[in-house]
Coordinates of C-alpha atoms and ligand atoms in Angstrom, one line a residue:
M1 CA 105.3 66.2 107.7
E2 CA 103.1 69.0 108.9
R3 CA 99.9 70.7 106.7
I4 CA 97.8 73.9 107.3
N5 CA 94.6 73.4 106.2
N6 CA 92.0 75.9 105.4
F7 CA 89.5 77.2 108.2
I8 CA 86.3 76.8 106.7
N9 CA 83.2 76.9 108.5
G10 CA 85.0 76.6 111.8
E11 CA 86.9 72.8 110.6
W12 CA 90.2 72.5 108.8
L13 CA 89.4 71.4 105.1
E14 CA 91.8 69.7 102.6
P15 CA 91.6 72.2 99.9
V16 CA 89.6 71.6 96.8
G17 CA 93.4 70.8 94.9
G18 CA 94.6 68.9 96.9
T19 CA 97.5 70.2 96.5
Y20 CA 100.0 72.0 99.0
L21 CA 102.3 74.1 99.1
D22 CA 106.3 74.2 100.7
V23 CA 106.6 76.4 104.0
F24 CA 110.3 77.5 104.6
E25 CA 111.9 78.0 107.7
P26 CA 113.8 81.2 106.1
A27 CA 116.8 80.7 108.8
T28 CA 117.5 76.8 107.6
G29 CA 116.9 77.0 104.6
K30 CA 114.7 73.9 104.4
V31 CA 111.6 73.3 104.4
Y32 CA 108.8 73.0 107.7
C33 CA 105.7 71.8 107.3
E34 CA 103.3 72.6 103.9
A35 CA 100.2 74.8 103.4
A36 CA 96.9 73.9 101.6
S37 CA 97.1 75.4 97.1
S38 CA 93.5 77.2 97.7
G39 CA 92.1 78.6 95.0
K40 CA 88.8 79.5 93.3
E41 CA 86.4 76.3 95.0
D42 CA 87.7 76.6 98.2
V43 CA 87.1 80.5 98.9
D44 CA 82.9 79.6 97.3
L45 CA 83.2 76.9 100.4
A46 CA 83.8 79.8 102.3
V47 CA 82.3 82.9 100.8
Q48 CA 79.0 80.5 101.4
A49 CA 80.0 79.8 104.9
A50 CA 80.2 83.7 105.9
K51 CA 77.0 84.2 103.7
I52 CA 74.8 81.7 106.3
A53 CA 76.6 83.2 109.9
F54 CA 76.4 86.8 108.3
P55 CA 72.9 87.5 109.6
E56 CA 73.3 85.9 113.0
W57 CA 76.3 87.4 113.3
A58 CA 75.3 91.0 111.8
E59 CA 72.7 90.8 115.1
T60 CA 74.6 89.5 117.6
S61 CA 74.8 93.3 119.8
K62 CA 78.4 94.4 119.7
E63 CA 78.9 93.7 124.2
S64 CA 78.6 90.5 123.0
R65 CA 81.1 90.6 119.7
S66 CA 83.1 93.1 122.1
E67 CA 83.9 89.8 124.8
I68 CA 84.6 87.7 121.9
L69 CA 87.1 89.7 120.9
H70 CA 88.0 90.1 124.5
A71 CA 88.2 86.4 124.8
I72 CA 90.8 86.2 121.4
A73 CA 93.3 88.3 122.8
D74 CA 93.9 86.6 126.3
G75 CA 93.6 83.0 124.2
I76 CA 97.0 84.9 122.5
E77 CA 98.2 86.0 125.9
A78 CA 98.2 82.7 126.8
E79 CA 99.5 81.2 124.3
L80 CA 102.2 84.3 123.7
D81 CA 105.9 81.9 123.8
Q82 CA 104.2 79.3 121.6
L83 CA 103.2 81.7 119.3
A84 CA 106.6 83.5 118.8
E85 CA 108.2 80.7 118.5
Y86 CA 106.5 80.1 115.1
E87 CA 106.4 83.5 114.2
S88 CA 110.1 83.9 114.7
R89 CA 110.4 80.1 112.7
D90 CA 108.0 81.7 109.8
N91 CA 108.8 84.4 108.8
G92 CA 112.8 84.9 109.9
K93 CA 113.0 87.3 112.6
P94 CA 113.9 87.0 115.9
I95 CA 112.5 85.4 118.9
W96 CA 112.2 87.8 121.3
L97 CA 111.6 90.4 118.5
A98 CA 107.7 88.2 117.0
H99 CA 107.9 87.2 121.6
S100 CA 108.1 91.9 122.1
V101 CA 106.5 93.2 118.9
D102 CA 104.7 91.2 116.8
I103 CA 103.0 89.2 119.9
P104 CA 101.9 91.5 122.2
R105 CA 101.0 93.7 119.0
A106 CA 97.9 90.8 117.5
M107 CA 96.6 90.3 120.9
T108 CA 96.3 94.2 121.8
N109 CA 94.7 94.5 118.1
F110 CA 91.7 92.9 119.6
R111 CA 91.2 94.2 122.8
V112 CA 91.6 98.4 121.6
F113 CA 88.8 96.9 118.4
A114 CA 87.3 95.0 121.4
D115 CA 86.6 98.2 123.3
A116 CA 87.0 100.9 120.3
V117 CA 83.4 99.6 119.1
M118 CA 81.9 100.3 122.4
E119 CA 82.0 103.7 121.2
F120 CA 81.4 103.6 117.6
K121 CA 77.8 105.1 117.0
G122 CA 76.5 107.0 114.0
D123 CA 75.5 110.8 114.1
T124 CA 71.5 111.8 114.6
F125 CA 71.4 115.4 113.9
S126 CA 67.9 117.2 114.3
S127 CA 66.7 120.7 113.3
E128 CA 63.4 122.0 112.9
E129 CA 64.0 122.2 108.7
F130 CA 65.0 118.4 108.2
G131 CA 63.5 116.2 111.1
E132 CA 65.9 114.3 113.2
N133 CA 68.5 112.4 111.6
T134 CA 69.8 109.2 112.6
I135 CA 72.4 107.6 111.2
H136 CA 72.6 103.5 110.9
L137 CA 76.0 102.1 110.8
N138 CA 76.0 98.4 108.9
P139 CA 78.5 95.9 109.0
L140 CA 78.5 95.2 105.0
G141 CA 78.5 91.5 105.0
V142 CA 81.2 89.3 103.5
V143 CA 84.4 91.2 103.3
G144 CA 88.2 90.3 102.6
C145 CA 91.6 90.5 104.5
I146 CA 95.1 89.5 102.8
S147 CA 97.9 90.0 104.2
P148 CA 102.4 90.9 103.4
W149 CA 104.7 88.4 105.2
N150 CA 106.5 91.1 107.2
L151 CA 104.3 90.9 110.5
P152 CA 102.0 87.3 109.5
L153 CA 99.8 88.3 112.9
Y154 CA 100.4 92.0 114.0
L155 CA 99.1 92.5 110.7
F156 CA 95.9 89.8 109.8
S157 CA 94.4 90.6 113.2
W158 CA 95.2 94.8 112.8
K159 CA 91.6 93.9 110.2
I160 CA 90.7 90.8 111.3
A161 CA 89.6 92.9 114.6
P162 CA 87.8 95.6 113.2
A163 CA 86.1 93.9 110.1
I164 CA 84.8 90.6 113.3
V165 CA 83.6 93.2 115.7
T166 CA 81.5 95.5 113.4
G167 CA 79.3 92.7 112.6
N168 CA 80.6 91.4 109.2
C169 CA 82.3 87.4 108.3
V170 CA 85.5 87.6 107.1
I171 CA 87.4 85.6 104.1
G172 CA 91.6 85.7 105.5
K173 CA 93.9 85.1 102.7
P174 CA 97.9 85.6 105.2
S175 CA 101.1 85.5 102.8
E176 CA 101.9 82.1 101.3
L177 CA 104.7 83.0 103.2
T178 CA 104.1 82.8 106.9
P179 CA 100.8 80.8 106.9
Y180 CA 101.1 79.5 109.9
T181 CA 100.4 82.0 112.8
A182 CA 97.6 82.9 110.3
N183 CA 96.2 78.6 111.5
E184 CA 96.7 80.0 114.8
L185 CA 94.4 82.0 115.2
G186 CA 91.1 80.4 113.6
R187 CA 92.2 78.0 116.2
I188 CA 92.8 80.0 119.1
C189 CA 88.6 82.1 117.0
K190 CA 86.9 79.5 118.5
Q191 CA 88.0 77.8 120.9
A192 CA 86.8 81.8 122.2
G193 CA 84.1 81.0 121.0
L194 CA 84.1 82.9 118.1
P195 CA 80.7 81.4 116.0
D196 CA 81.5 78.8 112.6
G197 CA 82.2 80.8 109.2
V198 CA 83.1 84.9 110.8
L199 CA 86.4 84.1 110.3
N200 CA 87.5 81.7 107.0
I201 CA 91.4 81.8 105.7
I202 CA 92.1 80.1 103.1
H203 CA 95.5 79.6 102.2
G204 CA 97.8 80.1 98.7
E205 CA 99.0 82.0 97.0
G206 CA 98.9 85.6 95.8
K207 CA 97.4 84.5 91.8
F208 CA 95.0 82.5 93.0
A209 CA 93.3 82.3 96.8
G210 CA 93.9 86.7 96.8
A211 CA 92.7 86.7 92.8
A212 CA 89.9 84.5 93.9
I213 CA 88.6 86.5 97.0
T214 CA 88.8 89.8 95.3
E215 CA 86.9 88.6 91.8
H216 CA 84.5 87.0 94.2
P217 CA 80.6 89.5 93.5
D218 CA 79.9 88.4 97.2
I219 CA 82.7 89.4 98.5
K220 CA 82.1 93.6 99.4
A221 CA 85.1 95.0 100.8
I222 CA 88.2 94.0 100.1
S223 CA 91.3 95.2 102.8
F224 CA 95.1 94.3 101.9
T225 CA 98.1 95.2 102.9
G226 CA 101.2 94.6 100.3
G227 CA 102.6 95.7 98.3
T228 CA 101.8 98.9 95.5
E229 CA 102.2 96.3 92.5
T230 CA 99.7 93.3 94.0
G231 CA 97.3 96.6 95.1
K232 CA 96.7 98.5 91.1
A233 CA 96.2 94.6 90.5
I234 CA 94.1 93.9 93.5
S235 CA 92.2 97.6 92.4
K236 CA 91.2 96.8 88.7
T237 CA 90.2 93.6 89.4
A238 CA 87.7 95.0 92.3
A239 CA 86.9 98.2 90.9
P240 CA 82.9 96.3 88.5
S241 CA 82.1 95.5 91.1
F242 CA 82.6 99.2 93.5
K243 CA 83.9 96.7 96.5
K244 CA 84.9 99.1 99.4
L245 CA 88.9 99.5 98.7
S246 CA 91.8 99.8 101.2
L247 CA 94.9 99.5 100.9
E248 CA 98.3 99.8 101.9
L249 CA 100.7 99.1 100.1
G250 CA 104.8 100.3 100.0
G251 CA 107.0 103.0 100.9
K252 CA 110.2 104.3 100.3
N253 CA 110.6 106.5 103.7
P254 CA 112.1 109.2 104.9
N255 CA 114.3 110.0 108.0
I256 CA 115.2 114.1 108.2
I257 CA 118.3 114.9 110.1
F258 CA 118.4 118.0 111.3
A259 CA 121.9 119.5 113.0
D260 CA 120.5 120.5 115.8
C261 CA 118.5 117.4 117.0
D262 CA 119.3 115.4 120.0
F263 CA 122.0 112.6 118.6
E264 CA 122.3 110.6 120.8
K265 CA 118.5 109.9 120.4
M266 CA 119.3 109.9 117.0
M267 CA 121.2 107.8 116.4
E268 CA 119.4 104.5 118.8
T269 CA 116.7 105.0 116.8
T270 CA 117.6 105.1 113.0
L271 CA 119.5 101.8 114.2
R272 CA 116.5 100.9 114.5
S273 CA 114.4 102.4 112.0
S274 CA 116.6 101.0 109.6
F275 CA 117.7 97.2 110.3
S276 CA 114.7 96.4 112.7
N277 CA 112.8 93.2 111.8
Q278 CA 116.3 93.3 108.9
G279 CA 114.5 96.1 107.9
Q280 CA 111.9 94.5 106.4
I281 CA 108.2 97.2 108.2
C282 CA 106.4 98.9 105.5
L283 CA 107.8 102.0 107.9
C284 CA 111.1 101.6 108.3
G285 CA 113.6 104.6 106.9
S286 CA 115.5 103.4 104.0
R287 CA 115.6 107.2 102.6
I288 CA 118.6 108.7 105.8
L289 CA 118.5 112.4 104.8
I290 CA 121.5 114.0 107.1
E291 CA 122.1 118.6 107.4
K292 CA 125.8 118.8 105.8
P293 CA 126.8 119.5 109.0
L294 CA 125.9 116.6 111.1
F295 CA 126.9 114.5 108.3
N296 CA 130.6 112.7 108.8
S297 CA 130.1 112.8 112.3
F298 CA 126.1 110.6 111.8
K299 CA 128.4 109.3 108.6
D300 CA 131.2 107.4 111.8
E301 CA 129.0 106.4 113.9
F302 CA 125.8 104.9 112.1
I303 CA 129.2 102.6 110.9
Q304 CA 130.3 101.2 113.6
R305 CA 127.5 101.3 115.6
T306 CA 126.1 98.9 112.3
K307 CA 128.8 96.7 111.6
Q308 CA 128.2 96.4 115.7
L309 CA 124.4 94.7 115.3
E310 CA 124.6 90.5 115.6
V311 CA 123.1 89.2 112.9
G312 CA 122.3 85.7 113.6
D313 CA 119.8 82.6 114.2
P314 CA 116.6 83.8 115.1
K315 CA 116.6 81.6 119.0
R316 CA 119.5 83.8 120.3
D317 CA 119.0 86.4 122.3
D318 CA 121.8 88.3 120.3
S319 CA 120.1 88.5 117.7
Q320 CA 119.6 92.1 116.3
L321 CA 118.8 90.8 113.0
S322 CA 117.6 87.1 111.5
A323 CA 117.2 85.9 108.2
V324 CA 115.4 87.5 106.0
V325 CA 112.1 86.0 104.2
S326 CA 113.0 83.5 102.0
E327 CA 115.8 82.8 98.9
A328 CA 113.3 85.5 96.5
H329 CA 113.6 87.7 99.1
F330 CA 118.0 87.7 99.5
N331 CA 118.0 87.6 96.0
K332 CA 116.2 91.0 95.5
I333 CA 117.6 92.7 98.1
M334 CA 121.4 92.1 97.1
K335 CA 120.3 93.0 93.4
Y336 CA 119.2 95.7 94.9
I337 CA 122.8 96.2 96.7
G338 CA 124.2 95.8 93.1
L339 CA 122.4 97.9 91.4
A340 CA 123.3 100.5 93.6
K341 CA 126.4 99.5 93.2
K342 CA 126.2 99.6 89.4
E343 CA 124.3 103.0 90.0
G344 CA 128.2 104.8 91.1
G345 CA 127.2 104.0 95.1
T346 CA 129.3 102.9 97.9
I347 CA 129.2 100.2 100.3
L348 CA 130.2 101.9 103.7
A349 CA 129.0 98.7 105.8
G350 CA 127.1 95.6 105.3
G351 CA 126.2 94.3 101.6
T352 CA 127.0 90.9 101.7
P353 CA 125.0 87.8 103.1
A354 CA 125.3 87.3 105.9
E355 CA 127.8 83.9 107.0
I356 CA 125.9 81.6 109.9
N357 CA 127.9 78.9 111.0
G358 CA 125.7 75.8 112.7
R359 CA 121.5 75.0 112.0
C360 CA 121.8 78.4 110.1
E361 CA 124.5 77.5 107.8
N362 CA 121.6 77.9 104.7
G363 CA 119.3 79.5 105.8
W364 CA 118.8 83.5 104.6
F365 CA 120.2 86.8 106.5
I366 CA 121.9 89.3 104.5
Q367 CA 124.5 92.3 106.3
P368 CA 122.8 95.0 107.5
T369 CA 124.2 97.5 104.6
I370 CA 125.0 100.9 104.5
I371 CA 124.6 103.0 101.3
E372 CA 126.2 106.7 99.7
G373 CA 127.2 108.4 97.6
L374 CA 123.1 108.4 95.5
G375 CA 121.3 110.6 94.4
V376 CA 117.5 110.7 95.2
D377 CA 116.8 109.7 91.5
C378 CA 118.4 106.6 90.7
R379 CA 116.2 103.2 91.2
T380 CA 118.5 102.9 94.7
N381 CA 117.1 105.5 95.9
Q382 CA 113.1 105.3 94.4
E383 CA 112.4 101.3 94.5
E384 CA 111.2 100.1 97.0
I385 CA 114.2 97.2 98.8
F386 CA 112.4 96.6 102.4
G387 CA 115.7 94.9 103.6
P388 CA 117.8 95.7 105.6
V389 CA 119.4 98.6 103.4
V390 CA 119.5 102.0 103.8
S391 CA 120.8 105.8 102.0
L392 CA 122.8 108.4 103.4
I393 CA 122.0 111.7 101.9
P394 CA 123.6 115.2 102.5
F395 CA 120.9 118.0 102.3
E396 CA 122.6 121.4 102.7
S397 CA 118.8 123.5 103.8
E398 CA 115.5 122.5 105.0
A399 CA 114.0 123.4 101.4
E400 CA 116.0 121.0 100.1
A401 CA 115.6 118.9 103.0
I402 CA 111.5 118.9 101.7
G403 CA 112.6 118.4 98.2
M404 CA 114.1 114.9 98.5
A405 CA 111.6 114.1 101.0
N406 CA 108.2 114.2 98.7
A407 CA 110.5 112.8 96.2
T408 CA 109.3 109.9 95.4
D409 CA 105.9 108.0 93.9
Y410 CA 105.4 106.9 98.1
G411 CA 104.9 108.2 100.7
L412 CA 103.8 106.8 103.9
S413 CA 105.5 107.5 106.9
A414 CA 108.8 110.3 107.3
S415 CA 110.3 110.7 111.0
I416 CA 112.1 114.3 111.6
W417 CA 114.4 114.6 113.8
T418 CA 115.1 118.2 115.4
D419 CA 115.1 120.1 118.0
D420 CA 113.2 123.2 116.9
S421 CA 109.9 122.1 117.6
E422 CA 108.7 125.0 115.3
K423 CA 110.9 124.0 112.2
A424 CA 109.7 120.6 113.1
Q425 CA 105.9 121.1 113.2
R426 CA 106.9 123.3 109.7
V427 CA 108.6 120.7 108.4
A428 CA 105.7 118.0 108.5
G429 CA 102.9 119.7 106.9
K430 CA 105.2 119.9 103.5
I431 CA 105.7 116.2 103.8
D432 CA 103.9 113.9 101.6
A433 CA 103.3 111.2 104.5
G434 CA 99.9 110.4 106.4
V435 CA 102.7 109.2 109.7
I436 CA 104.6 110.9 110.5
W437 CA 106.6 111.7 113.9
L438 CA 108.8 114.6 114.5
N439 CA 112.0 112.9 117.3
C440 CA 111.1 109.4 117.5
W441 CA 109.6 106.4 115.7
M442 CA 107.0 103.4 115.1
V443 CA 105.6 104.7 118.7
R444 CA 101.3 103.5 117.6
D445 CA 98.6 105.2 119.1
L446 CA 96.3 102.8 117.3
R447 CA 93.4 105.3 118.0
T448 CA 95.1 107.4 115.6
P449 CA 94.6 106.9 111.5
F450 CA 97.4 105.0 109.5
G451 CA 97.8 104.9 105.5
G452 CA 99.6 106.5 103.2
M453 CA 99.6 109.3 100.5
K454 CA 100.5 108.4 96.5
Q455 CA 101.5 104.9 95.9
S456 CA 101.8 104.3 99.4
G457 CA 97.9 103.6 99.6
L458 CA 94.2 104.0 99.4
G459 CA 92.5 104.9 102.6
R460 CA 93.8 104.1 106.5
E461 CA 93.4 101.4 109.7
G462 CA 93.4 102.8 112.9
G463 CA 90.7 103.2 115.3
V464 CA 86.8 104.6 114.0
E465 CA 88.2 105.0 111.1
A466 CA 88.3 100.6 110.6
L467 CA 85.1 100.5 112.2
R468 CA 83.8 102.7 109.0
F469 CA 86.0 101.2 106.5
F470 CA 84.1 97.6 107.1
T471 CA 80.8 99.9 107.3
E472 CA 78.1 101.2 105.4
A473 CA 76.2 104.0 106.6
K474 CA 72.4 104.6 106.2
N475 CA 70.7 107.5 107.4
V476 CA 67.0 107.6 107.9
C477 CA 65.0 110.5 108.8
I478 CA 61.7 111.1 109.7
K479 CA 59.8 114.0 109.8
Ligands
NDP501 P1 102.5 91.2 98.6 O1 101.2 92.1 97.4 O2 103.6 90.2 97.3 O3 101.6 90.2 99.2 C1 100.7 90.2 100.1 C2 99.9 89.9 99.3 O4 98.1 89.6 99.1 C3 99.3 88.6 100.8 O5 99.0 87.7 100.7 C4 99.9 87.8 99.3 O6 100.1 86.4 98.4 C5 98.3 88.4 98.2 N1 98.5 88.9 96.5 C6 99.5 88.5 96.1 N2 98.7 88.8 95.4 C7 97.8 89.0 95.2 C8 96.2 89.8 93.6 N3 96.2 88.9 92.9 N4 95.0 89.2 93.8 C9 95.6 89.4 96.1 N5 96.1 89.3 96.3 C10 97.4 88.8 95.7 O7 103.4 92.0 99.7 P2 104.4 91.0 100.6 O8 103.2 89.7 101.2 O9 105.7 91.2 98.8 O10 104.9 92.3 101.8 C11 105.5 93.4 101.2 C12 105.0 94.4 101.1 O11 104.1 94.7 102.0 C13 105.9 95.7 100.9 O12 105.8 96.0 99.7 C14 105.2 96.4 102.4 O13 105.7 98.0 101.8 C15 104.1 96.4 102.6 N6 103.4 96.7 103.6 C16 102.9 97.8 103.2 C17 102.1 98.4 104.4 C18 101.8 99.5 105.3 O14 100.7 99.9 106.2 N7 101.2 99.6 104.2 C19 102.8 97.0 106.4 C20 103.6 95.7 105.7 C21 103.8 95.8 104.3 P3 101.5 85.4 98.3 O15 102.3 85.9 99.4 O16 100.7 84.1 97.5 O17 101.5 86.6 97.1

């Protein structure tokens, strides 16, 4: 069986402990390869390599670093078809989705930061009283990038690109569930001319490999995307050594629909924001708040279109949804559907596993599910399910909608649907979320800040925010 090893100092090394983890294909429920089960010793080796590579990489001109990032993007682009197949096999998502979203976005991440770094420089302040002040933005050193399974290469590269382009050396850890394209990225980076030791990729479980990265005294910053509980654990571990932290965590995003919206555009987008990637996008809207006069017509149309969604083999172009990422995640989602019923909710569509015949008969598929009849305070409407499950909640007034939208511990994103642009801006101003879409969803200019409020995270990624995170400002004053 194929084995994925750690990528350290430009070489593929077996884990020091010699053990491997099974990697499953979610669509079939079968093991298809193994990934290194790494721990502290592996992370130590990676950090040693990164420390050796750092001085030269930090001194490399930003023009040269930018060129290498473009070459990495070219490498991803050249292998789009193959990478999309790998991503789909690892994660369960349709190949067409990986081909149109995940892999192109990974490529774009490298291009965007390759360009952004060319404009990135510290300010200067000059005055008779305080002299000439020049701010240098220096790389931090060795940094950790830990990413989740839902958008594997997309989110891994979103961290790695700004980290390396600013002159840092990286210890990256993809989710143990989806290690395959991260491993391919190591190869592509090497081919693109990234010096050995600048990017090191460690595979393994969060509680061992991830924790060893977070704890390591020579790692200066952690950029993490994942669940809120893991984010809390990382914060606790990192705090005593004053590591810089960027935390992109969970969400329970509201989708606020006013009766005066463009119904067709809202309906088509709401289907996508509910069920894209099997609802496993941190930005999916899982609480759909609908103004009362529109509630019944929204509900009828939404049920009808949801029931028409095709759940099937990720290899098929007509599969709109495919498998969820793992058996454990399948069980978690099904448990939440059970909880929704216990809490008094009515299942309007789905609510059951999807039976797929043939190759995928043992895969982990769930029908897109709509729940109605639950208040905002119940667990179903408070906890992140992270699957193809949404809850419909009616509201009477703008104030009530805002109150409901803000009534969770999370604050990642929100969508607002109305033809009244003043109302849209007014409501946006009152929603506690880092990313708000008016009459659209998932539209991302990568130069804008991205991140959550409350328990959805700390700090912002994207554009200059990411470049700042991976650098340290030093003011040099002369008078
Ligand atoms: P997890 O928090 O379980 O894992 C994320 C990563 O952290 C994985 O690589 C994981 O490894 C690792 N990890 C786990 N425990 C530790 C630890 N103690 N120390 C260091 N690393 C650790 O999240 P999921 O992979 O389940 O991803 C889903 C979550 O990610 C959802 O909550 C979702 O909302 C969130 N997310 C947030 C986004 C945002 O931008 N705000 C975007 C996308 C997802 P392992 O896989 O081995 O456990």
